[in-house]
Short mmCIF file of C-alpha atoms and ligand atoms in Angstrom, two decimals:
data_model
loop_
_atom_site.label_atom_id
_atom_site.label_comp_id
_atom_site.label_asym_id
_atom_site.label_seq_id
_atom_site.Cartn_x
_atom_site.Cartn_y
_atom_site.Cartn_z
CA MET R 1 -34.40 24.06 16.11
CA SER R 2 -33.48 20.99 13.63
CA ARG R 3 -32.58 18.06 15.13
CA PRO R 4 -30.05 18.25 17.36
CA ALA R 5 -27.75 15.31 17.16
CA ILE R 6 -24.06 16.02 15.80
CA ALA R 7 -21.20 14.11 15.32
CA ARG R 8 -18.49 17.09 15.78
CA ILE R 9 -15.23 16.54 13.94
CA ASN R 10 -12.14 17.93 15.05
CA LEU R 11 -9.80 18.27 12.62
CA ASP R 12 -6.85 19.38 15.03
CA ALA R 13 -6.93 15.80 16.66
CA LEU R 14 -7.33 14.58 13.16
CA ARG R 15 -3.96 16.48 11.80
CA HIS R 16 -2.55 15.46 15.48
CA ASN R 17 -3.21 12.00 14.90
CA LEU R 18 -2.11 11.68 11.27
CA ARG R 19 1.22 13.36 12.57
CA ALA R 20 1.77 10.66 15.34
CA LEU R 21 1.11 7.90 12.74
CA ALA R 22 3.55 9.48 10.28
CA ARG R 23 6.19 9.78 12.71
CA ARG R 24 5.98 5.98 13.70
CA ALA R 25 5.56 4.83 10.47
CA ASP R 26 9.10 6.31 10.13
CA ARG R 27 10.13 6.22 6.38
CA ALA R 28 7.03 4.54 5.35
CA ARG R 29 4.53 6.08 3.34
CA LEU R 30 0.88 6.81 4.72
CA MET R 31 -1.89 5.91 2.70
CA ALA R 32 -4.95 7.01 5.13
CA VAL R 33 -7.68 4.44 5.02
CA VAL R 34 -11.04 6.38 4.53
CA LYS R 35 -13.61 3.61 3.75
CA ALA R 36 -17.18 3.86 4.49
CA ASN R 37 -17.42 7.71 4.58
CA ALA R 38 -14.10 7.96 6.19
CA TYR R 39 -15.28 5.74 9.25
CA GLY R 40 -18.48 7.39 9.82
CA HIS R 41 -16.85 10.84 10.23
CA GLY R 42 -17.70 12.25 7.12
CA LEU R 43 -15.08 11.64 3.67
CA ASP R 44 -15.96 15.47 2.50
CA ILE R 45 -14.35 16.69 6.16
CA VAL R 46 -11.93 14.18 6.87
CA ALA R 47 -9.99 13.68 3.17
CA PRO R 48 -9.43 17.33 2.63
CA ALA R 49 -8.33 17.94 5.95
CA LEU R 50 -6.04 14.66 5.65
CA MET R 51 -4.54 15.85 1.83
CA GLU R 52 -3.91 19.45 3.47
CA ALA R 53 -1.95 18.46 6.00
CA GLY R 54 0.15 16.82 3.28
CA CYS R 55 -1.03 13.29 3.05
CA ARG R 56 -1.52 12.07 -0.70
CA ALA R 57 -2.90 8.39 -0.36
CA PHE R 58 -6.19 7.52 0.44
CA ALA R 59 -7.79 3.77 0.73
CA VAL R 60 -11.69 3.41 0.26
CA THR R 61 -13.16 0.34 -0.17
CA ASP R 62 -14.49 0.26 -3.78
CA ALA R 63 -14.61 1.99 -7.20
CA ALA R 64 -17.91 4.24 -6.22
CA GLU R 65 -16.28 5.25 -3.37
CA GLY R 66 -13.26 6.27 -5.13
CA ALA R 67 -15.14 8.22 -7.90
CA ALA R 68 -16.53 10.35 -4.91
CA LEU R 69 -13.59 10.93 -3.13
CA ARG R 70 -11.76 11.82 -6.50
CA ARG R 71 -14.40 14.52 -6.90
CA ILE R 72 -13.44 15.86 -2.96
CA LEU R 73 -9.96 15.71 -3.68
CA GLY R 74 -9.03 16.37 -7.14
CA TRP R 75 -6.64 14.38 -9.52
CA GLU R 76 -3.30 14.80 -7.01
CA ALA R 77 -4.44 12.57 -4.59
CA ASP R 78 -3.93 8.58 -4.95
CA ILE R 79 -6.76 6.18 -4.55
CA VAL R 80 -7.13 2.99 -3.52
CA ALA R 81 -10.20 0.83 -3.71
CA LEU R 82 -9.06 -2.24 -0.97
CA SER R 83 -12.03 -4.54 -2.20
CA GLY R 84 -10.91 -4.28 -6.19
CA VAL R 85 -13.10 -4.57 -8.99
CA PHE R 86 -16.67 -6.23 -8.57
CA ASP R 87 -17.59 -5.72 -12.16
CA ALA R 88 -17.45 -4.29 -15.59
CA GLU R 89 -18.90 -0.86 -14.42
CA ASP R 90 -16.85 -0.96 -11.54
CA ALA R 91 -13.47 -1.14 -14.17
CA ARG R 92 -15.17 1.63 -15.98
CA TRP R 93 -15.11 3.81 -12.35
CA CYS R 94 -11.71 2.94 -11.74
CA ALA R 95 -10.74 3.93 -15.86
CA GLU R 96 -12.34 7.21 -15.34
CA ALA R 97 -11.90 8.60 -11.97
CA ARG R 98 -8.40 6.96 -11.92
CA ILE R 99 -8.72 5.04 -9.16
CA THR R 100 -5.97 2.00 -8.04
CA PRO R 101 -7.93 -0.93 -7.62
CA THR R 102 -6.40 -4.08 -5.21
CA LEU R 103 -6.78 -7.21 -7.45
CA THR R 104 -6.83 -10.94 -5.67
CA GLU R 105 -8.14 -12.77 -9.22
CA THR R 106 -6.84 -12.86 -12.96
CA CYS R 107 -10.40 -12.18 -13.92
CA GLN R 108 -10.23 -8.62 -12.73
CA VAL R 109 -7.34 -7.93 -14.86
CA THR R 110 -9.56 -8.93 -18.18
CA MET R 111 -12.21 -6.27 -16.83
CA LEU R 112 -9.98 -3.38 -16.46
CA SER R 113 -8.66 -4.20 -19.79
CA ALA R 114 -11.45 -4.49 -21.45
CA ALA R 115 -12.35 -1.18 -19.84
CA GLY R 116 -9.79 0.91 -21.13
CA PHE R 117 -8.13 0.76 -17.49
CA ARG R 118 -4.21 1.93 -18.13
CA GLY R 119 -3.18 2.70 -14.31
CA ASN R 120 -1.34 0.91 -11.63
CA VAL R 121 -2.93 -1.54 -9.62
CA TRP R 122 -1.98 -3.18 -6.03
CA LEU R 123 -1.74 -6.52 -5.67
CA LYS R 124 -3.26 -8.64 -2.85
CA VAL R 125 -1.81 -11.88 -1.17
CA ASP R 126 -3.39 -13.81 1.98
CA THR R 127 -0.48 -14.46 4.77
CA GLY R 128 -2.99 -15.91 7.36
CA MET R 129 -6.10 -13.68 7.25
CA ARG R 130 -8.08 -16.47 5.16
CA ARG R 131 -10.11 -13.15 3.46
CA LEU R 132 -9.17 -11.86 0.15
CA GLY R 133 -5.95 -12.52 -1.01
CA SER R 134 -4.54 -14.16 -4.30
CA PRO R 135 -2.82 -17.48 -3.73
CA ASP R 136 -0.38 -17.01 -6.40
CA ALA R 137 0.97 -13.17 -6.52
CA ALA R 138 3.48 -14.22 -9.44
CA ALA R 139 1.08 -15.22 -11.46
CA LEU R 140 -1.36 -12.41 -11.08
CA LEU R 141 1.55 -9.60 -11.34
CA ASN R 142 2.27 -11.72 -15.05
CA ALA R 143 -1.01 -11.15 -16.20
CA CYS R 144 -0.87 -7.68 -15.16
CA ARG R 145 2.46 -6.92 -16.71
CA GLN R 146 0.82 -8.77 -20.34
CA ALA R 147 -2.19 -6.46 -19.79
CA GLY R 148 0.22 -3.23 -19.55
CA LEU R 149 -0.80 -2.41 -15.81
CA GLY R 150 1.56 -0.70 -13.55
CA ILE R 151 2.26 -2.42 -10.17
CA ALA R 152 1.91 -0.19 -7.20
CA GLY R 153 2.84 -2.62 -4.65
CA LEU R 154 2.04 -6.16 -3.01
CA MET R 155 -0.21 -5.94 0.15
CA SER R 156 -1.93 -8.11 2.93
CA HIS R 157 -4.04 -7.70 5.76
CA LEU R 158 -2.96 -8.90 9.50
CA ALA R 159 -5.57 -10.89 11.25
CA CYS R 160 -4.24 -10.25 14.69
CA ALA R 161 -2.33 -7.10 15.01
CA ASP R 162 -4.33 -6.16 18.05
CA ALA R 163 -2.88 -9.01 20.40
CA PRO R 164 0.78 -8.28 20.74
CA ASP R 165 1.99 -11.53 21.19
CA HIS R 166 -0.06 -13.60 18.91
CA PRO R 167 1.73 -15.88 16.90
CA LEU R 168 -0.23 -15.28 13.77
CA ASN R 169 1.97 -11.33 13.43
CA GLN R 170 5.04 -13.24 13.05
CA SER R 171 3.97 -15.59 10.64
CA GLN R 172 1.90 -13.35 8.64
CA LEU R 173 4.93 -11.12 8.22
CA GLU R 174 7.09 -14.18 7.26
CA ALA R 175 4.82 -15.16 4.52
CA PHE R 176 4.59 -12.08 3.37
CA ARG R 177 8.37 -11.57 3.31
CA ALA R 178 8.53 -14.66 1.37
CA GLN R 179 5.87 -13.98 -1.50
CA LEU R 180 7.50 -10.23 -1.79
CA ASN R 181 10.83 -12.04 -2.32
CA ALA R 182 9.07 -14.60 -4.80
CA LEU R 183 8.30 -12.01 -6.76
CA PRO R 184 10.02 -11.58 -10.48
CA GLU R 185 10.70 -7.88 -9.79
CA ARG R 186 10.94 -5.72 -6.60
CA VAL R 187 7.62 -4.19 -5.73
CA PRO R 188 6.87 -1.89 -2.79
CA GLY R 189 5.12 -4.11 0.35
CA SER R 190 2.44 -3.07 2.92
CA LEU R 191 1.39 -5.19 5.64
CA LEU R 192 0.37 -2.93 8.67
CA ASN R 193 -2.94 -1.55 9.60
CA SER R 194 -3.57 1.04 12.89
CA ALA R 195 -2.46 -2.12 15.32
CA GLY R 196 0.31 -3.32 13.06
CA LEU R 197 2.01 0.11 13.39
CA ALA R 198 1.04 0.00 17.13
CA THR R 199 3.03 -3.67 17.63
CA MET R 200 5.26 -3.80 14.64
CA PRO R 201 6.35 -0.75 13.46
CA GLU R 202 9.58 -2.45 12.43
CA ALA R 203 7.42 -4.38 9.65
CA ALA R 204 6.40 -0.80 8.29
CA MET R 205 8.33 -1.72 4.83
CA ASP R 206 7.11 0.65 1.85
CA VAL R 207 3.47 1.81 2.85
CA VAL R 208 1.35 1.33 6.12
CA ARG R 209 -2.66 1.58 5.56
CA PRO R 210 -3.91 3.11 9.33
CA GLY R 211 -7.70 3.38 9.73
CA ILE R 212 -9.13 3.52 13.11
CA ALA R 213 -6.12 5.53 14.53
CA LEU R 214 -6.71 8.26 12.44
CA TYR R 215 -9.73 8.33 13.75
CA GLY R 216 -8.22 8.64 17.37
CA VAL R 217 -8.91 5.11 18.97
CA GLU R 218 -5.86 3.61 20.29
CA PRO R 219 -5.90 0.24 18.23
CA VAL R 220 -4.00 -1.26 21.26
CA SER R 221 -4.06 -0.08 25.02
CA GLU R 222 -1.29 -1.47 26.37
CA ARG R 223 1.11 0.41 23.07
CA PRO R 224 -0.61 3.69 23.11
CA LEU R 225 0.13 6.04 20.68
CA GLY R 226 -0.81 9.19 21.95
CA LEU R 227 -3.84 9.40 19.83
CA GLN R 228 -6.56 11.69 20.16
CA PRO R 229 -10.47 11.39 19.74
CA VAL R 230 -11.67 13.04 16.58
CA MET R 231 -15.58 12.24 16.82
CA GLN R 232 -17.65 13.70 19.45
CA LEU R 233 -21.20 12.52 19.11
CA THR R 234 -23.94 14.86 21.00
CA SER R 235 -27.61 15.99 21.04
CA ARG R 236 -29.64 17.80 23.31
CA ILE R 237 -32.33 16.68 26.12
CA MET R 238 -35.57 17.59 24.90
CA GLN R 239 -37.76 17.37 27.91
CA VAL R 240 -36.97 16.46 31.79
CA ARG R 241 -39.72 14.87 33.36
CA ARG R 242 -40.51 13.75 37.11
CA ILE R 243 -41.36 10.04 37.68
CA GLN R 244 -42.69 8.33 40.37
CA ARG R 245 -40.93 5.30 42.66
CA GLY R 246 -42.59 2.30 40.67
CA GLU R 247 -43.41 3.48 37.34
CA SER R 248 -41.56 2.43 34.42
CA VAL R 249 -39.86 4.08 31.15
CA SER R 250 -40.31 3.47 27.45
CA TYR R 251 -40.97 0.61 25.35
CA GLY R 252 -41.21 -2.91 27.23
CA ALA R 253 -41.25 -0.86 30.81
CA THR R 254 -37.83 -2.94 31.16
CA PHE R 255 -36.71 -0.46 33.74
CA THR R 256 -39.13 1.16 37.13
CA ALA R 257 -37.88 3.53 39.02
CA ARG R 258 -37.06 2.43 42.50
CA ARG R 259 -37.47 6.21 43.94
CA ASN R 260 -38.72 9.27 42.59
CA MET R 261 -36.39 10.50 39.61
CA ARG R 262 -35.89 12.89 37.00
CA ILE R 263 -35.86 11.80 33.87
CA ALA R 264 -34.07 13.35 30.35
CA VAL R 265 -35.46 12.63 27.27
CA VAL R 266 -32.61 12.90 24.36
CA ALA R 267 -33.10 13.38 20.46
CA LEU R 268 -30.33 10.18 19.91
CA GLY R 269 -31.64 6.81 19.19
CA TYR R 270 -30.58 3.73 17.55
CA ALA R 271 -31.63 5.30 13.84
CA ASP R 272 -28.77 7.98 14.70
CA GLY R 273 -26.14 4.80 15.54
CA LEU R 274 -26.53 4.82 19.59
CA PRO R 275 -26.55 1.07 19.83
CA ARG R 276 -29.97 -0.52 21.32
CA LEU R 277 -27.45 -2.71 23.19
CA LEU R 278 -26.80 0.31 25.39
CA SER R 279 -30.78 -0.09 26.87
CA ASN R 280 -30.10 -0.20 30.74
CA ARG R 281 -26.42 -0.09 30.49
CA GLY R 282 -24.69 3.01 28.91
CA ALA R 283 -24.25 6.45 29.93
CA ALA R 284 -23.92 9.92 28.66
CA VAL R 285 -22.24 12.82 29.61
CA ARG R 286 -23.64 16.52 29.85
CA LEU R 287 -20.93 18.59 28.58
CA ALA R 288 -21.67 21.38 31.23
CA ALA R 289 -20.77 19.15 34.08
CA PRO R 290 -18.86 16.19 31.97
CA GLU R 291 -17.34 14.64 35.22
CA SER R 292 -20.83 13.18 36.13
CA ARG R 293 -22.04 10.19 34.47
CA LEU R 294 -25.74 10.07 33.45
CA PRO R 295 -27.43 6.36 32.99
CA ILE R 296 -29.33 5.17 30.13
CA VAL R 297 -32.51 4.10 31.38
CA GLY R 298 -34.60 2.18 29.70
CA ARG R 299 -34.70 0.72 26.37
CA VAL R 300 -32.96 2.81 23.62
CA CYS R 301 -35.91 4.11 20.88
CA MET R 302 -35.14 4.71 17.28
CA ASP R 303 -35.09 8.49 17.66
CA TYR R 304 -34.95 8.87 21.52
CA CYS R 305 -33.08 7.91 24.61
CA LEU R 306 -34.10 8.39 28.20
CA LEU R 307 -31.06 9.18 30.73
CA ASP R 308 -31.06 9.34 34.81
CA VAL R 309 -30.53 13.11 35.54
CA THR R 310 -32.24 12.76 39.23
CA GLU R 311 -28.54 13.91 40.65
CA ALA R 312 -27.89 16.51 37.87
CA ASP R 313 -28.71 20.25 37.06
CA ALA R 314 -30.16 19.30 33.78
CA SER R 315 -32.79 21.36 31.78
CA ALA R 316 -34.20 21.09 28.26
CA GLY R 317 -31.99 22.29 25.66
CA ASP R 318 -28.72 21.10 27.75
CA GLU R 319 -26.27 19.31 25.25
CA VAL R 320 -25.18 15.79 26.08
CA GLU R 321 -22.15 13.34 24.89
CA PHE R 322 -22.69 9.80 23.93
CA TRP R 323 -19.02 9.33 22.85
CA GLY R 324 -15.67 11.66 22.52
CA PRO R 325 -13.33 13.36 24.45
CA ASN R 326 -15.19 12.70 28.36
CA LEU R 327 -16.35 9.21 26.95
CA PRO R 328 -13.87 7.07 25.07
CA ALA R 329 -15.73 5.06 22.08
CA ALA R 330 -13.84 1.74 22.88
CA SER R 331 -15.35 1.55 26.20
CA VAL R 332 -18.83 2.83 24.85
CA ALA R 333 -17.89 0.37 22.61
CA ALA R 334 -17.29 -2.51 25.04
CA GLN R 335 -20.45 -1.82 26.83
CA ALA R 336 -22.26 -2.47 23.24
CA ARG R 337 -20.37 -5.33 22.88
CA THR R 338 -18.76 -4.18 19.93
CA ILE R 339 -15.97 -2.09 18.75
CA ALA R 340 -15.45 1.73 18.05
CA TYR R 341 -15.26 0.83 14.05
CA GLU R 342 -18.97 -0.60 14.52
CA LEU R 343 -19.98 2.65 16.58
CA PHE R 344 -18.45 5.07 13.98
CA THR R 345 -19.90 3.77 10.98
CA GLY R 346 -23.24 3.33 12.35
CA VAL R 347 -23.51 6.80 13.06
CA GLY R 348 -27.03 7.84 10.90
CA ALA R 349 -27.23 9.68 7.83
CA ARG R 350 -29.43 12.22 9.55
CA VAL R 351 -26.65 12.89 12.05
CA LYS R 352 -24.99 16.11 11.08
CA ARG R 353 -21.13 16.10 10.94
CA GLU R 354 -19.77 19.74 11.71
CA ALA R 355 -16.25 20.18 11.36
CA HIS R 356 -13.92 21.89 14.15
CA GLY R 357 -10.85 22.92 14.64
CA ALA R 358 -8.04 25.45 12.70
CA PRO R 359 -10.38 25.95 8.91
CA LEU R 360 -9.23 24.44 5.64
CA ARG R 361 -7.89 26.84 2.65
CA GLU R 362 -10.39 26.75 0.23
CA ARG R 363 -9.60 24.40 -2.48
CA GLY R 364 -11.05 24.02 -6.11
CA ALA R 365 -12.98 21.13 -7.46
CA PRO R 366 -11.59 19.34 -9.90
C1 LIG C 1 -6.96 -3.93 3.75
C2 LIG C 1 -7.10 -3.23 4.82
N1 LIG C 1 -6.20 -2.19 4.98
C3 LIG C 1 -6.28 -1.28 6.12
C4 LIG C 1 -7.04 -1.21 7.08
C5 LIG C 1 -7.15 -0.31 8.15
O1 LIG C 1 -7.60 -1.29 9.42
P1 LIG C 1 -7.73 -0.46 10.91
O2 LIG C 1 -8.39 0.52 10.63
O3 LIG C 1 -7.61 -1.75 11.78
O4 LIG C 1 -5.97 0.48 11.20
C6 LIG C 1 -8.72 -1.95 6.44
C7 LIG C 1 -9.37 -2.19 7.48
O5 LIG C 1 -10.63 -2.92 7.44
C8 LIG C 1 -8.31 -2.82 5.36
O6 LIG C 1 -9.46 -3.56 5.39
#
């Protein structure tokens, strides 16, 4: 048997989420954010399913991810690199793979021109996140026009959209509208991520850029969008052992049995993406009996973790879920003092991604 750590990717749930977000976006075009290997879900699984469901615009982080996505999706897809252009090689990849980079600096225009890039670019302005963004969108736009580049639109990114009442939301929206209106020509606008779509759909403008919501995590729990979890992270019990009261388990002997117990050793550890912070505090569920939680006992190891199965009818070979339909990723993340984004993108390369749900049609490579 090969290593049984599996991330099941539910394509029916993915399509459901895409439809829910498209309805929420109303007339705005949806750009699916599939950076970082589709938030750890597997770019080669997620992107073709979205494309087949009607999505045409995709956002990755850089030209390298964009070139990989181009090989998967072919020439019909509109692929945007959110981090822009790092260097001359990046600019060349943008030209060759027809990636639309997001620019913040005029030096990037120079690099693109030198690479023979003749396509479109997004412009990015800062409106309060104070991360990437041009201080002068009009000057950047002029530099692009002089270099013969097309303008796909102007975007900005919200810092606090998951807190609906945060004053930055309104001030960023106003600043963004002011920047759009100050441009010498009308260009499409894009401000909203997943949480923005949940909290301020009236600001959808021309293009929205949801990421985490596509994967089924409600971006704002008090404004649910009816999303379904896409990833189910599972592995199998390798061995069930009895330990006596007073005996300890795993590295550091941080857990000592207060009674005689049954302990299951499961093939999933921190190298697979199970946070070590779940040591002695997280839980899993056995798929055969998902209503009862099996606490993680002792330290999570690189390749294994240990579950208390004293009260469960568990045996070697049983499949257990660490997050998914039975254990919401957001609550697991909260227990591990992180966010679902980090859980998903931390799923290790050795965890097999398996597509489930209605199959895709055969599609030709470019
Ligand atoms: C510029 C930009 N737009 C959109 C997104 C998608 O955000 P979310 O996953 O919160 O919807 C991200 C993600 O980090 C981003 O950096």
